[in-house]
């Protein structure tokens, strides 16, 4: 796969591998730990990120449709509460942007996803469309570096599960939300609109979001960086592999 460019032109495999290694090395150098949090720079393709359009008009239209649907389902308040809570937790921050300046930032449309559990209570979360592509520009996901496939294939994992001496299971609470963006330049590419009753609120994310192609890559290398600070015992070796 890595010998083929997206347009079908065959390239030298070593050149492709060098590009991957350079992006990985550059990202690893950007990892910083301060104030009990990890901060990173997003790994962008420099030749593509400048061609991602603002998309603010699309984001506004999607928001209008979303809120109309939520109001019919009487779920508008629950959906808005998600962002109120995220603002309280400093996951997102409110930004004052005049309408004439909307075009200066990249806006991401979002929609709700509902989950009904056995207790018949409703859980709602927001999903952002980083794959939105308009005109001749790139989407955010096309403009980021997603890394090579870091996960073992499922048959191999199943075999290891029944043959290895140890099995390590874990769930990091809100893993993506624990990693923060370092630069305003990155944050300015994750703007979005929210309607709270009749008020149009402008937010931007300060952390990784679901739906962004590079998020798994970033999380993986932050975990690798984290465990490298500990003794090379069995647990550390399992996390690294």
mmCIF file of C-alpha atoms in Angstrom:
data_model
loop_
_atom_site.group_PDB
_atom_site.id
_atom_site.type_symbol
_atom_site.label_atom_id
_atom_site.label_comp_id
_atom_site.label_asym_id
_atom_site.label_seq_id
_atom_site.Cartn_x
_atom_site.Cartn_y
_atom_site.Cartn_z
ATOM 1 C CA UNK A 1 0.000 0.000 0.000
ATOM 2 C CA UNK A 2 2.781 2.427 0.861
ATOM 3 C CA UNK A 3 4.388 1.945 -2.552
ATOM 4 C CA UNK A 4 1.420 3.576 -4.238
ATOM 5 C CA UNK A 5 0.545 7.246 -4.152
ATOM 6 C CA UNK A 6 -3.131 8.246 -4.087
ATOM 7 C CA UNK A 7 -3.108 9.021 -7.797
ATOM 8 C CA UNK A 8 -1.829 5.536 -8.661
ATOM 9 C CA UNK A 9 1.772 6.530 -9.361
ATOM 10 C CA UNK A 10 4.287 4.007 -8.063
ATOM 11 C CA UNK A 11 6.987 5.563 -5.905
ATOM 12 C CA UNK A 12 10.123 4.328 -4.233
ATOM 13 C CA UNK A 13 9.184 2.478 -1.022
ATOM 14 C CA UNK A 14 12.147 3.889 0.898
ATOM 15 C CA UNK A 15 11.013 7.444 0.167
ATOM 16 C CA UNK A 16 7.557 6.680 1.504
ATOM 17 C CA UNK A 17 9.047 5.040 4.595
ATOM 18 C CA UNK A 18 11.284 8.073 5.180
ATOM 19 C CA UNK A 19 8.270 10.378 5.033
ATOM 20 C CA UNK A 20 6.442 8.250 7.622
ATOM 21 C CA UNK A 21 9.476 8.213 9.909
ATOM 22 C CA UNK A 22 9.987 11.965 9.607
ATOM 23 C CA UNK A 23 6.351 12.658 10.508
ATOM 24 C CA UNK A 24 6.531 10.282 13.478
ATOM 25 C CA UNK A 25 9.828 11.726 14.732
ATOM 26 C CA UNK A 26 8.554 15.284 14.353
ATOM 27 C CA UNK A 27 5.403 14.491 16.303
ATOM 28 C CA UNK A 28 7.257 12.689 19.100
ATOM 29 C CA UNK A 29 9.463 15.752 19.602
ATOM 30 C CA UNK A 30 6.351 17.916 20.006
ATOM 31 C CA UNK A 31 5.023 15.985 23.036
ATOM 32 C CA UNK A 32 5.175 18.028 26.239
ATOM 33 C CA UNK A 33 3.939 17.247 29.736
ATOM 34 C CA UNK A 34 2.943 20.221 31.879
ATOM 35 C CA UNK A 35 0.267 21.030 34.450
ATOM 36 C CA UNK A 36 -0.644 17.326 34.665
ATOM 37 C CA UNK A 37 -1.536 17.149 30.953
ATOM 38 C CA UNK A 38 0.096 16.177 27.676
ATOM 39 C CA UNK A 39 0.296 18.826 24.949
ATOM 40 C CA UNK A 40 0.988 18.034 21.285
ATOM 41 C CA UNK A 41 1.194 19.533 17.802
ATOM 42 C CA UNK A 42 -1.132 17.956 15.231
ATOM 43 C CA UNK A 43 0.698 16.141 12.413
ATOM 44 C CA UNK A 44 -0.414 17.969 9.256
ATOM 45 C CA UNK A 45 0.533 17.452 5.633
ATOM 46 C CA UNK A 46 1.923 20.934 5.038
ATOM 47 C CA UNK A 47 1.008 20.891 1.350
ATOM 48 C CA UNK A 48 -2.659 20.152 2.151
ATOM 49 C CA UNK A 49 -3.652 21.907 5.358
ATOM 50 C CA UNK A 50 -3.515 25.350 3.721
ATOM 51 C CA UNK A 51 -6.147 24.168 1.203
ATOM 52 C CA UNK A 52 -8.788 23.156 3.757
ATOM 53 C CA UNK A 53 -11.681 25.645 3.355
ATOM 54 C CA UNK A 54 -13.438 27.410 6.225
ATOM 55 C CA UNK A 55 -16.748 25.562 5.668
ATOM 56 C CA UNK A 56 -18.549 27.917 8.052
ATOM 57 C CA UNK A 57 -21.622 28.102 5.791
ATOM 58 C CA UNK A 58 -21.995 24.318 5.793
ATOM 59 C CA UNK A 59 -21.483 24.190 9.565
ATOM 60 C CA UNK A 60 -24.254 26.753 10.109
ATOM 61 C CA UNK A 61 -26.709 24.921 7.838
ATOM 62 C CA UNK A 62 -26.031 21.582 9.519
ATOM 63 C CA UNK A 63 -26.495 23.211 12.934
ATOM 64 C CA UNK A 64 -29.900 24.612 11.930
ATOM 65 C CA UNK A 65 -31.083 21.175 10.747
ATOM 66 C CA UNK A 66 -29.667 19.475 13.834
ATOM 67 C CA UNK A 67 -31.330 21.838 16.294
ATOM 68 C CA UNK A 68 -34.675 21.600 14.491
ATOM 69 C CA UNK A 69 -34.545 17.815 14.751
ATOM 70 C CA UNK A 70 -33.476 17.924 18.408
ATOM 71 C CA UNK A 71 -36.278 20.318 19.314
ATOM 72 C CA UNK A 72 -38.832 17.961 17.775
ATOM 73 C CA UNK A 73 -37.391 15.138 19.896
ATOM 74 C CA UNK A 74 -37.217 17.397 22.964
ATOM 75 C CA UNK A 75 -33.473 16.688 23.173
ATOM 76 C CA UNK A 76 -32.081 20.153 22.399
ATOM 77 C CA UNK A 77 -31.324 20.937 26.047
ATOM 78 C CA UNK A 78 -29.540 17.612 26.585
ATOM 79 C CA UNK A 79 -27.381 18.177 23.509
ATOM 80 C CA UNK A 80 -26.481 21.736 24.494
ATOM 81 C CA UNK A 81 -25.564 20.510 27.975
ATOM 82 C CA UNK A 82 -22.765 18.425 26.443
ATOM 83 C CA UNK A 83 -20.966 21.573 25.365
ATOM 84 C CA UNK A 84 -21.718 23.439 28.585
ATOM 85 C CA UNK A 85 -20.050 20.616 30.490
ATOM 86 C CA UNK A 86 -17.087 20.522 28.108
ATOM 87 C CA UNK A 87 -16.618 24.264 28.549
ATOM 88 C CA UNK A 88 -16.606 23.806 32.329
ATOM 89 C CA UNK A 89 -13.954 21.076 31.979
ATOM 90 C CA UNK A 90 -11.876 23.309 29.657
ATOM 91 C CA UNK A 91 -12.186 20.795 26.829
ATOM 92 C CA UNK A 92 -13.540 23.591 24.660
ATOM 93 C CA UNK A 93 -13.316 27.358 24.962
ATOM 94 C CA UNK A 94 -15.739 30.058 23.934
ATOM 95 C CA UNK A 95 -14.390 32.386 21.258
ATOM 96 C CA UNK A 96 -15.718 35.754 20.127
ATOM 97 C CA UNK A 97 -15.706 35.818 16.319
ATOM 98 C CA UNK A 98 -17.586 38.386 14.267
ATOM 99 C CA UNK A 99 -19.574 36.990 11.303
ATOM 100 C CA UNK A 100 -17.342 38.839 8.838
ATOM 101 C CA UNK A 101 -14.373 36.887 10.263
ATOM 102 C CA UNK A 102 -15.902 33.393 10.102
ATOM 103 C CA UNK A 103 -13.935 32.661 6.921
ATOM 104 C CA UNK A 104 -10.614 32.958 8.789
ATOM 105 C CA UNK A 105 -11.158 29.707 10.694
ATOM 106 C CA UNK A 106 -12.049 26.089 9.915
ATOM 107 C CA UNK A 107 -15.504 25.144 11.193
ATOM 108 C CA UNK A 108 -16.586 21.523 11.720
ATOM 109 C CA UNK A 109 -20.238 20.449 11.497
ATOM 110 C CA UNK A 110 -21.505 18.100 14.177
ATOM 111 C CA UNK A 111 -24.563 16.010 14.929
ATOM 112 C CA UNK A 112 -25.931 14.004 17.861
ATOM 113 C CA UNK A 113 -25.780 10.244 18.287
ATOM 114 C CA UNK A 114 -28.172 8.622 20.736
ATOM 115 C CA UNK A 115 -27.615 5.470 22.753
ATOM 116 C CA UNK A 116 -30.379 3.704 24.631
ATOM 117 C CA UNK A 117 -29.285 1.347 27.398
ATOM 118 C CA UNK A 118 -31.253 -1.328 29.213
ATOM 119 C CA UNK A 119 -32.573 1.157 31.752
ATOM 120 C CA UNK A 120 -34.297 3.063 28.901
ATOM 121 C CA UNK A 121 -32.311 6.197 29.654
ATOM 122 C CA UNK A 122 -30.975 8.202 26.728
ATOM 123 C CA UNK A 123 -27.352 9.088 26.307
ATOM 124 C CA UNK A 124 -26.413 11.579 23.642
ATOM 125 C CA UNK A 125 -22.984 12.523 22.367
ATOM 126 C CA UNK A 126 -21.707 14.751 19.588
ATOM 127 C CA UNK A 127 -19.947 13.479 16.472
ATOM 128 C CA UNK A 128 -17.855 15.825 14.344
ATOM 129 C CA UNK A 129 -17.455 15.474 10.597
ATOM 130 C CA UNK A 130 -13.735 16.024 9.972
ATOM 131 C CA UNK A 131 -14.154 14.294 6.587
ATOM 132 C CA UNK A 132 -16.268 17.139 5.219
ATOM 133 C CA UNK A 133 -14.957 18.063 1.781
ATOM 134 C CA UNK A 134 -16.269 21.003 -0.234
ATOM 135 C CA UNK A 135 -15.211 22.563 -3.502
ATOM 136 C CA UNK A 136 -11.694 21.717 -4.583
ATOM 137 C CA UNK A 137 -10.186 21.801 -1.100
ATOM 138 C CA UNK A 138 -9.135 19.025 1.237
ATOM 139 C CA UNK A 139 -10.962 17.796 4.302
ATOM 140 C CA UNK A 140 -9.290 18.013 7.713
ATOM 141 C CA UNK A 141 -8.836 14.258 7.675
ATOM 142 C CA UNK A 142 -7.143 14.375 4.292
ATOM 143 C CA UNK A 143 -4.829 17.130 5.509
ATOM 144 C CA UNK A 144 -3.625 15.238 8.594
ATOM 145 C CA UNK A 145 -1.115 12.415 8.851
ATOM 146 C CA UNK A 146 -2.902 9.287 10.163
ATOM 147 C CA UNK A 147 0.251 7.074 10.441
ATOM 148 C CA UNK A 148 0.725 3.502 9.321
ATOM 149 C CA UNK A 149 -1.575 0.801 10.712
ATOM 150 C CA UNK A 150 -0.353 0.347 14.296
ATOM 151 C CA UNK A 151 -2.811 -2.332 15.362
ATOM 152 C CA UNK A 152 -2.226 -6.055 15.127
ATOM 153 C CA UNK A 153 -4.727 -7.943 13.000
ATOM 154 C CA UNK A 154 -7.629 -9.521 14.858
ATOM 155 C CA UNK A 155 -6.740 -13.240 14.291
ATOM 156 C CA UNK A 156 -3.261 -12.563 15.710
ATOM 157 C CA UNK A 157 -4.706 -10.810 18.740
ATOM 158 C CA UNK A 158 -7.133 -13.660 19.369
ATOM 159 C CA UNK A 159 -4.311 -16.213 19.195
ATOM 160 C CA UNK A 160 -2.144 -14.171 21.548
ATOM 161 C CA UNK A 161 -5.081 -13.803 23.911
ATOM 162 C CA UNK A 162 -5.278 -17.574 24.476
ATOM 163 C CA UNK A 163 -1.566 -18.388 24.299
ATOM 164 C CA UNK A 164 0.221 -15.604 26.188
ATOM 165 C CA UNK A 165 0.820 -15.758 29.925
ATOM 166 C CA UNK A 166 -0.715 -12.364 30.636
ATOM 167 C CA UNK A 167 -3.604 -10.361 29.281
ATOM 168 C CA UNK A 168 -3.797 -6.636 29.957
ATOM 169 C CA UNK A 169 -7.156 -4.891 29.630
ATOM 170 C CA UNK A 170 -7.689 -1.220 30.273
ATOM 171 C CA UNK A 171 -9.968 1.704 29.558
ATOM 172 C CA UNK A 172 -8.556 5.221 29.776
ATOM 173 C CA UNK A 173 -11.362 7.602 30.698
ATOM 174 C CA UNK A 174 -12.029 9.930 27.776
ATOM 175 C CA UNK A 175 -8.604 9.109 26.352
ATOM 176 C CA UNK A 176 -8.642 11.569 23.444
ATOM 177 C CA UNK A 177 -9.953 14.331 25.683
ATOM 178 C CA UNK A 178 -6.924 13.974 27.949
ATOM 179 C CA UNK A 179 -4.524 15.199 25.233
ATOM 180 C CA UNK A 180 -4.406 18.946 24.623
ATOM 181 C CA UNK A 181 -3.423 20.959 21.564
ATOM 182 C CA UNK A 182 -0.368 23.166 22.051
ATOM 183 C CA UNK A 183 -0.834 25.907 19.480
ATOM 184 C CA UNK A 184 -3.565 28.391 18.655
ATOM 185 C CA UNK A 185 -2.916 27.543 15.012
ATOM 186 C CA UNK A 186 -4.132 23.997 15.657
ATOM 187 C CA UNK A 187 -7.078 25.112 17.797
ATOM 188 C CA UNK A 188 -8.191 27.473 15.024
ATOM 189 C CA UNK A 189 -8.802 24.446 12.814
ATOM 190 C CA UNK A 190 -11.348 22.966 15.223
ATOM 191 C CA UNK A 191 -13.986 25.696 15.499
ATOM 192 C CA UNK A 192 -17.693 24.894 15.690
ATOM 193 C CA UNK A 193 -21.052 26.522 16.317
ATOM 194 C CA UNK A 194 -23.573 25.732 19.069
ATOM 195 C CA UNK A 195 -27.041 27.177 19.570
ATOM 196 C CA UNK A 196 -28.185 27.768 23.120
ATOM 197 C CA UNK A 197 -31.817 28.801 22.718
ATOM 198 C CA UNK A 198 -31.532 31.776 20.341
ATOM 199 C CA UNK A 199 -27.858 32.519 20.945
ATOM 200 C CA UNK A 200 -25.238 31.403 18.414
ATOM 201 C CA UNK A 201 -22.109 30.467 20.367
ATOM 202 C CA UNK A 202 -18.662 30.023 18.844
ATOM 203 C CA UNK A 203 -16.359 27.410 20.352
ATOM 204 C CA UNK A 204 -13.053 25.806 19.539
ATOM 205 C CA UNK A 205 -11.588 22.548 20.803
ATOM 206 C CA UNK A 206 -8.460 22.544 22.939
ATOM 207 C CA UNK A 207 -8.079 18.769 22.787
ATOM 208 C CA UNK A 208 -8.260 15.863 20.321
ATOM 209 C CA UNK A 209 -11.706 15.065 19.009
ATOM 210 C CA UNK A 210 -13.424 11.902 17.836
ATOM 211 C CA UNK A 211 -13.669 11.791 14.076
ATOM 212 C CA UNK A 212 -10.188 13.242 13.488
ATOM 213 C CA UNK A 213 -8.020 10.730 11.607
ATOM 214 C CA UNK A 214 -4.834 11.549 13.488
ATOM 215 C CA UNK A 215 -6.343 11.092 16.977
ATOM 216 C CA UNK A 216 -5.509 7.345 17.303
ATOM 217 C CA UNK A 217 -1.967 8.008 16.027
ATOM 218 C CA UNK A 218 -1.491 10.827 18.542
ATOM 219 C CA UNK A 219 -2.919 8.810 21.439
ATOM 220 C CA UNK A 220 -0.670 5.842 20.624
ATOM 221 C CA UNK A 221 2.540 7.841 20.686
ATOM 222 C CA UNK A 222 1.558 9.781 23.793
ATOM 223 C CA UNK A 223 0.996 6.435 25.549
ATOM 224 C CA UNK A 224 4.368 5.196 24.270
ATOM 225 C CA UNK A 225 5.996 8.375 25.556
ATOM 226 C CA UNK A 226 4.256 8.015 28.920
ATOM 227 C CA UNK A 227 5.249 4.399 29.585
ATOM 228 C CA UNK A 228 8.865 5.085 28.537
ATOM 229 C CA UNK A 229 9.201 7.078 31.782
ATOM 230 C CA UNK A 230 8.745 3.925 33.865
ATOM 231 C CA UNK A 231 10.941 0.867 34.557
ATOM 232 C CA UNK A 232 11.062 -1.693 31.758
ATOM 233 C CA UNK A 233 8.973 -4.281 33.596
ATOM 234 C CA UNK A 234 6.353 -6.688 32.288
ATOM 235 C CA UNK A 235 3.552 -4.117 32.365
ATOM 236 C CA UNK A 236 5.616 -1.530 30.484
ATOM 237 C CA UNK A 237 6.616 -4.058 27.817
ATOM 238 C CA UNK A 238 2.985 -5.065 27.332
ATOM 239 C CA UNK A 239 1.900 -1.446 26.882
ATOM 240 C CA UNK A 240 4.693 -0.809 24.389
ATOM 241 C CA UNK A 241 3.720 -3.815 22.274
#
